[in-house]
Short mmCIF file of C-alpha atoms in Angstrom, two decimals:
data_model
loop_
_atom_site.label_atom_id
_atom_site.label_comp_id
_atom_site.label_asym_id
_atom_site.label_seq_id
_atom_site.Cartn_x
_atom_site.Cartn_y
_atom_site.Cartn_z
CA MET A 1 124.51 -47.34 -112.34
CA SER A 2 122.51 -46.36 -109.41
CA THR A 3 121.53 -42.87 -108.38
CA ARG A 4 119.25 -43.55 -105.37
CA GLY A 5 119.98 -40.73 -102.94
CA GLU A 6 122.03 -38.75 -105.11
CA ASP A 7 121.02 -35.27 -106.47
CA ILE A 8 120.27 -35.10 -110.12
CA GLU A 9 121.64 -32.24 -112.01
CA VAL A 10 120.82 -30.72 -115.31
CA ARG A 11 122.80 -27.89 -116.61
CA VAL A 12 122.84 -25.98 -120.24
CA LEU A 13 126.29 -25.70 -121.20
CA GLU A 14 125.60 -24.16 -124.68
CA SER A 15 122.32 -23.10 -126.35
CA THR A 16 121.50 -21.63 -129.67
CA ASP A 17 118.59 -22.03 -132.17
CA ASN A 18 120.38 -24.92 -134.01
CA SER A 19 122.10 -26.65 -131.22
CA VAL A 20 121.77 -27.35 -127.46
CA THR A 21 124.29 -29.14 -125.08
CA ILE A 22 123.02 -30.36 -121.70
CA LEU A 23 125.19 -31.73 -118.71
CA PHE A 24 123.42 -34.50 -116.68
CA ARG A 25 124.52 -35.46 -113.39
CA ASN A 26 123.27 -38.75 -111.80
CA VAL A 27 120.89 -39.41 -114.36
CA PRO A 28 120.48 -42.85 -115.76
CA LEU A 29 122.49 -43.30 -119.10
CA ALA A 30 119.15 -45.48 -120.39
CA LEU A 31 116.97 -42.45 -119.84
CA LEU A 32 119.16 -40.00 -121.87
CA ASN A 33 119.42 -42.56 -124.39
CA VAL A 34 115.90 -42.79 -124.80
CA ILE A 35 115.76 -38.83 -125.10
CA ARG A 36 118.22 -38.95 -127.65
CA ARG A 37 116.39 -41.48 -129.82
CA TYR A 38 113.09 -39.73 -129.79
CA ALA A 39 114.85 -36.55 -130.80
CA LEU A 40 115.83 -38.47 -133.78
CA ALA A 41 112.58 -40.64 -134.37
CA LYS A 42 109.19 -39.31 -132.48
CA VAL A 43 109.40 -35.61 -132.35
CA PRO A 44 107.37 -34.45 -134.99
CA CYS A 45 108.00 -31.77 -137.93
CA MET A 46 106.68 -30.88 -141.10
CA ALA A 47 107.75 -31.88 -144.52
CA ILE A 48 106.73 -32.05 -148.05
CA ASP A 49 104.84 -35.75 -148.42
CA GLU A 50 102.90 -35.41 -151.70
CA VAL A 51 104.03 -33.85 -154.92
CA MET A 52 101.68 -33.55 -158.08
CA VAL A 53 103.75 -32.78 -161.08
CA ILE A 54 101.77 -30.64 -163.65
CA THR A 55 104.85 -29.91 -166.03
CA ASN A 56 108.24 -31.24 -165.76
CA THR A 57 110.57 -30.74 -168.91
CA THR A 58 113.67 -30.88 -167.05
CA ALA A 59 116.28 -33.54 -167.29
CA LEU A 60 115.68 -34.91 -164.05
CA PHE A 61 112.83 -37.52 -163.22
CA ASP A 62 109.57 -36.63 -161.30
CA GLU A 63 110.68 -38.93 -158.69
CA VAL A 64 113.97 -37.44 -158.12
CA ILE A 65 112.69 -33.90 -157.93
CA ALA A 66 109.92 -35.30 -155.37
CA HIS A 67 112.44 -36.79 -153.30
CA ARG A 68 114.64 -33.57 -152.99
CA LEU A 69 111.66 -31.56 -152.26
CA GLY A 70 110.91 -34.11 -149.32
CA LEU A 71 114.52 -33.49 -147.80
CA VAL A 72 114.06 -29.58 -147.95
CA PRO A 73 113.61 -28.53 -144.03
CA LEU A 74 110.36 -26.79 -143.39
CA TYR A 75 110.04 -24.51 -140.57
CA SER A 76 107.67 -26.14 -137.88
CA GLU A 77 107.71 -23.98 -134.71
CA LYS A 78 104.08 -22.69 -135.02
CA ALA A 79 102.97 -25.96 -136.96
CA LEU A 80 102.97 -28.31 -134.05
CA LYS A 81 100.21 -26.45 -132.41
CA LYS A 82 98.26 -25.79 -135.88
CA TYR A 83 98.32 -29.05 -137.53
CA ARG A 84 97.73 -32.58 -136.18
CA ASP A 85 99.02 -35.87 -137.88
CA PRO A 86 96.85 -37.33 -140.60
CA GLU A 87 96.78 -40.54 -138.59
CA THR A 88 94.90 -39.06 -135.76
CA CYS A 89 92.65 -36.81 -137.67
CA ALA A 90 88.95 -37.94 -137.34
CA TRP A 91 88.70 -37.64 -141.23
CA CYS A 92 91.99 -38.37 -142.91
CA GLY A 93 93.29 -40.98 -140.34
CA HIS A 94 91.67 -44.23 -138.52
CA ALA A 95 90.26 -42.39 -135.49
CA GLU A 96 87.06 -44.04 -134.44
CA LYS A 97 84.09 -41.52 -134.14
CA SER A 98 80.43 -42.18 -133.76
CA GLU A 99 79.41 -39.46 -135.98
CA GLU A 100 80.67 -38.68 -139.32
CA PRO A 101 83.02 -35.56 -139.02
CA GLN A 102 81.99 -32.50 -141.52
CA ARG A 103 85.10 -32.00 -142.74
CA PRO A 104 86.55 -31.83 -146.34
CA PRO A 105 88.01 -34.69 -147.98
CA PRO A 106 91.66 -35.55 -146.77
CA GLU A 107 93.31 -34.42 -149.91
CA VAL A 108 92.20 -30.87 -148.96
CA CYS A 109 92.05 -31.32 -144.94
CA LYS A 110 93.56 -27.80 -143.73
CA GLU A 111 93.99 -29.26 -140.19
CA CYS A 112 96.47 -31.66 -141.48
CA PHE A 113 97.83 -30.48 -144.88
CA VAL A 114 99.49 -27.34 -146.00
CA HIS A 115 99.22 -26.71 -150.03
CA MET A 116 102.70 -25.49 -151.40
CA TYR A 117 103.33 -24.75 -155.25
CA LEU A 118 106.19 -24.12 -157.59
CA GLU A 119 106.75 -22.67 -160.68
CA ALA A 120 109.83 -21.79 -162.86
CA SER A 121 110.76 -21.47 -166.51
CA ALA A 122 113.97 -20.63 -168.16
CA ASN A 123 113.90 -18.64 -171.41
CA GLU A 124 117.35 -17.69 -173.00
CA GLU A 125 119.82 -18.61 -170.24
CA ASN A 126 120.07 -21.65 -167.53
CA ILE A 127 118.59 -21.16 -164.31
CA VAL A 128 118.90 -22.92 -160.88
CA VAL A 129 115.64 -23.61 -158.70
CA TYR A 130 116.24 -23.24 -155.35
CA SER A 131 114.06 -24.26 -152.12
CA GLY A 132 113.27 -20.55 -151.84
CA ASP A 133 110.99 -20.68 -155.02
CA ILE A 134 108.54 -22.73 -153.13
CA LYS A 135 105.50 -20.81 -152.32
CA SER A 136 103.39 -21.93 -149.46
CA GLU A 137 99.79 -21.00 -148.62
CA ASP A 138 100.56 -20.96 -144.68
CA PRO A 139 103.24 -18.03 -143.78
CA ASP A 140 104.18 -20.10 -140.79
CA VAL A 141 105.24 -22.92 -142.83
CA TYR A 142 107.95 -22.34 -145.37
CA PRO A 143 111.45 -23.62 -146.34
CA VAL A 144 114.11 -22.89 -143.52
CA TYR A 145 117.02 -22.42 -145.87
CA LYS A 146 116.06 -20.39 -149.28
CA ASN A 147 119.80 -21.17 -151.21
CA ILE A 148 119.33 -25.25 -151.30
CA PRO A 149 119.63 -26.08 -154.98
CA LEU A 150 116.90 -28.07 -156.52
CA VAL A 151 117.14 -28.61 -160.47
CA ILE A 152 118.68 -26.74 -163.37
CA LEU A 153 116.49 -25.42 -166.22
CA ALA A 154 117.93 -25.22 -169.72
CA PRO A 155 116.55 -22.42 -172.01
CA GLY A 156 112.86 -23.75 -172.77
CA GLN A 157 112.35 -26.12 -170.08
CA ARG A 158 109.44 -25.47 -167.35
CA LEU A 159 108.56 -26.84 -164.14
CA ILE A 160 105.37 -26.74 -162.41
CA LEU A 161 104.70 -28.56 -159.01
CA GLU A 162 101.86 -28.69 -156.52
CA MET A 163 102.80 -29.87 -153.15
CA ARG A 164 101.22 -30.97 -149.86
CA ALA A 165 103.20 -31.02 -146.62
CA ARG A 166 102.14 -32.56 -143.36
CA LEU A 167 103.27 -33.48 -139.90
CA GLY A 168 105.49 -36.77 -139.63
CA ARG A 169 108.05 -38.55 -137.48
CA GLY A 170 111.45 -39.79 -138.33
CA LEU A 171 110.34 -43.46 -137.52
CA GLU A 172 108.47 -42.99 -140.93
CA HIS A 173 111.17 -41.49 -142.98
CA ALA A 174 114.37 -39.30 -142.27
CA LYS A 175 112.83 -36.09 -143.71
CA TRP A 176 110.45 -35.83 -140.85
CA SER A 177 113.55 -36.10 -138.25
CA PRO A 178 114.03 -32.44 -136.94
CA ALA A 179 117.40 -33.44 -135.50
CA THR A 180 120.51 -34.07 -137.61
CA VAL A 181 122.70 -34.66 -134.61
CA SER A 182 121.59 -36.18 -131.39
CA VAL A 183 124.40 -37.94 -129.26
CA VAL A 184 125.03 -38.69 -125.53
CA LYS A 185 128.54 -38.88 -124.49
CA HIS A 186 130.49 -39.38 -121.10
CA VAL A 187 132.17 -36.52 -119.48
CA ALA A 188 135.93 -37.14 -119.23
CA ASP A 189 137.75 -37.46 -115.88
CA ILE A 190 141.35 -36.24 -116.23
CA SER A 191 144.12 -36.87 -113.55
CA VAL A 192 146.96 -35.00 -113.83
CA TYR A 193 149.96 -36.02 -111.29
CA ASP A 194 151.81 -32.55 -111.26
CA GLU A 195 154.75 -34.69 -109.25
CA ARG A 196 155.47 -36.50 -112.60
CA CYS A 197 154.81 -33.59 -114.97
CA THR A 198 157.66 -32.02 -116.77
CA GLY A 199 155.49 -29.59 -118.76
CA CYS A 200 156.89 -30.50 -121.90
CA GLY A 201 153.62 -29.87 -123.52
CA GLU A 202 153.48 -33.03 -125.89
CA CYS A 203 150.06 -33.78 -124.24
CA VAL A 204 148.65 -30.34 -125.34
CA LYS A 205 150.00 -30.46 -128.90
CA VAL A 206 148.21 -34.04 -129.82
CA CYS A 207 144.91 -33.04 -128.15
CA PRO A 208 142.37 -32.85 -131.06
CA ARG A 209 139.90 -30.51 -128.96
CA SER A 210 142.34 -28.43 -127.02
CA VAL A 211 141.10 -29.54 -123.80
CA LEU A 212 144.87 -28.98 -122.23
CA ARG A 213 147.01 -26.08 -121.79
CA ILE A 214 150.09 -25.19 -120.08
CA ASP A 215 150.07 -22.96 -117.13
CA ASN A 216 153.12 -21.94 -114.94
CA GLY A 217 154.79 -25.22 -116.56
CA LYS A 218 152.00 -27.69 -115.48
CA VAL A 219 149.39 -29.08 -117.61
CA VAL A 220 145.90 -27.64 -116.74
CA VAL A 221 142.54 -29.21 -117.89
CA GLU A 222 140.85 -26.19 -119.62
CA LYS A 223 137.86 -27.70 -121.25
CA PRO A 224 136.70 -31.25 -119.70
CA SER A 225 133.42 -31.24 -121.58
CA GLU A 226 135.01 -31.10 -124.99
CA CYS A 227 137.14 -34.28 -124.39
CA ILE A 228 136.07 -37.10 -126.38
CA ILE A 229 138.32 -39.64 -124.50
CA CYS A 230 140.60 -40.42 -127.32
CA ARG A 231 143.52 -40.91 -124.85
CA GLN A 232 146.13 -39.40 -127.23
CA CYS A 233 147.38 -37.05 -124.57
CA GLU A 234 147.78 -40.15 -122.25
CA ASN A 235 149.90 -41.89 -124.76
CA ALA A 236 151.71 -39.27 -125.49
CA CYS A 237 153.05 -38.51 -122.12
CA LYS A 238 156.07 -40.31 -121.40
CA GLN A 239 156.22 -39.71 -117.75
CA ARG A 240 152.88 -41.20 -117.25
CA ALA A 241 151.60 -37.99 -115.97
CA LEU A 242 148.04 -38.27 -117.27
CA LYS A 243 145.30 -40.43 -116.65
CA VAL A 244 141.98 -40.30 -118.78
CA LYS A 245 139.04 -41.98 -118.03
CA TYR A 246 135.06 -41.19 -117.99
CA LYS A 247 132.94 -40.31 -114.91
CA ASP A 248 129.93 -43.13 -114.34
CA ASN A 249 127.42 -40.69 -113.34
CA GLU A 250 127.90 -37.56 -115.63
CA PHE A 251 126.89 -37.52 -119.01
CA ILE A 252 126.43 -34.80 -122.08
CA LEU A 253 123.68 -34.72 -124.59
CA HIS A 254 124.13 -32.71 -127.44
CA VAL A 255 121.43 -32.15 -130.32
CA GLU A 256 121.54 -30.28 -133.45
CA SER A 257 118.35 -29.30 -135.61
CA SER A 258 117.85 -29.09 -139.25
CA GLY A 259 116.13 -25.93 -138.41
CA ALA A 260 112.58 -27.00 -138.92
CA LEU A 261 112.30 -26.84 -134.84
CA LYS A 262 114.61 -25.05 -132.20
CA ALA A 263 116.86 -27.49 -130.58
CA SER A 264 115.57 -26.75 -127.17
CA THR A 265 112.05 -27.27 -128.54
CA ILE A 266 113.38 -30.78 -129.87
CA VAL A 267 114.38 -31.86 -126.33
CA ARG A 268 111.34 -30.45 -124.64
CA GLU A 269 109.43 -32.37 -127.15
CA ALA A 270 111.18 -35.57 -126.79
CA LEU A 271 110.32 -35.26 -123.15
CA ASN A 272 106.77 -34.40 -123.41
CA ILE A 273 106.49 -37.42 -125.53
CA LEU A 274 108.13 -39.57 -123.12
CA ILE A 275 106.32 -38.33 -120.18
CA GLY A 276 103.01 -39.01 -122.28
CA GLU A 277 104.04 -42.63 -122.98
CA LEU A 278 105.29 -43.31 -119.43
CA ASP A 279 101.43 -41.97 -118.24
CA ASN A 280 99.89 -44.30 -120.38
CA PHE A 281 101.90 -46.97 -119.51
CA ILE A 282 101.21 -46.60 -115.95
CA LYS A 283 97.44 -46.32 -116.57
CA GLN A 284 97.22 -49.49 -118.29
CA ALA A 285 99.37 -51.21 -115.71
CA MET A 286 97.00 -49.76 -112.87
CA GLU A 287 93.91 -50.79 -114.95
CA TRP A 288 95.62 -54.40 -115.34
CA GLY A 289 96.40 -54.71 -111.66
CA GLY A 290 92.76 -53.61 -110.60
CA THR A 291 91.17 -56.35 -112.70
CA SER A 292 93.51 -59.29 -111.77
CA GLY A 293 93.01 -61.14 -108.43
CA GLY A 294 90.68 -58.28 -107.05
CA LYS A 295 94.38 -56.38 -106.14
CA GLU A 296 93.52 -52.78 -105.14
CA LYS A 297 94.94 -50.06 -107.82
CA ARG A 298 97.97 -48.43 -106.87
CA GLU A 299 98.80 -44.94 -107.21
CA GLY A 300 100.96 -43.86 -110.16
CA ALA A 301 103.97 -42.38 -108.18
CA SER A 302 104.12 -45.75 -106.06
CA LEU A 303 104.15 -48.19 -109.31
#
């Protein structure tokens, strides 16, 4: 699909903290697919990465509890600016530095890790340990949902844990993916031939997304962005008064958040990461061009 000479349009159709729906016109599908994938795999967020089991007399194995803790979404909006990846930390990771950094050892590096803990015990009755029982030393990093059940304690059982949370990406593990849904779909192009339409309403009845409605005895397309192009309406119309296809130059990006980050933040960070990688690619390409055959370096905009 070529979009040269055509005006690009970006319009937010719906936006909440947990989801965002954006219409793109005259934007290449490949570019939108990159944004979709980056939202799932490359946008960082906080998650519990290490669990130290001090006491566990419950019926669950240590690793089962640790796995459940890792999947608890942690609020990460402020953490993106406060913390860095252990992989890029001068002490924790593999970043090269000429001088030995004067920092604590990696197990207590406060620039990479957040210390959290959980302690619960049951006396005379069974109790349920929830995600809200997790305590964090950083008030800006905490479980998004307080009512996620982790384990049931029988009378006399006890659970004491220490945890460390850090930034990560979905490429490494799904627990670091801030987006639960990230999809790109075509915008439907629904044509209604009024001269054939009898207003029987069969197409309206079979539509699973309530895209169509009857107005003055004729079919009207009310919510084209909701159409999933299933063509049930087209197949139900005996008069062949409907034709459903998709537009080549219009797409909808829909992102839903786990709660760790706002949906708008996920899209923005995905774009920033993509732009950063493209800038790095252009820089390396210019350096390569400048050292091969003595060719002059070209400006980034003309590359």
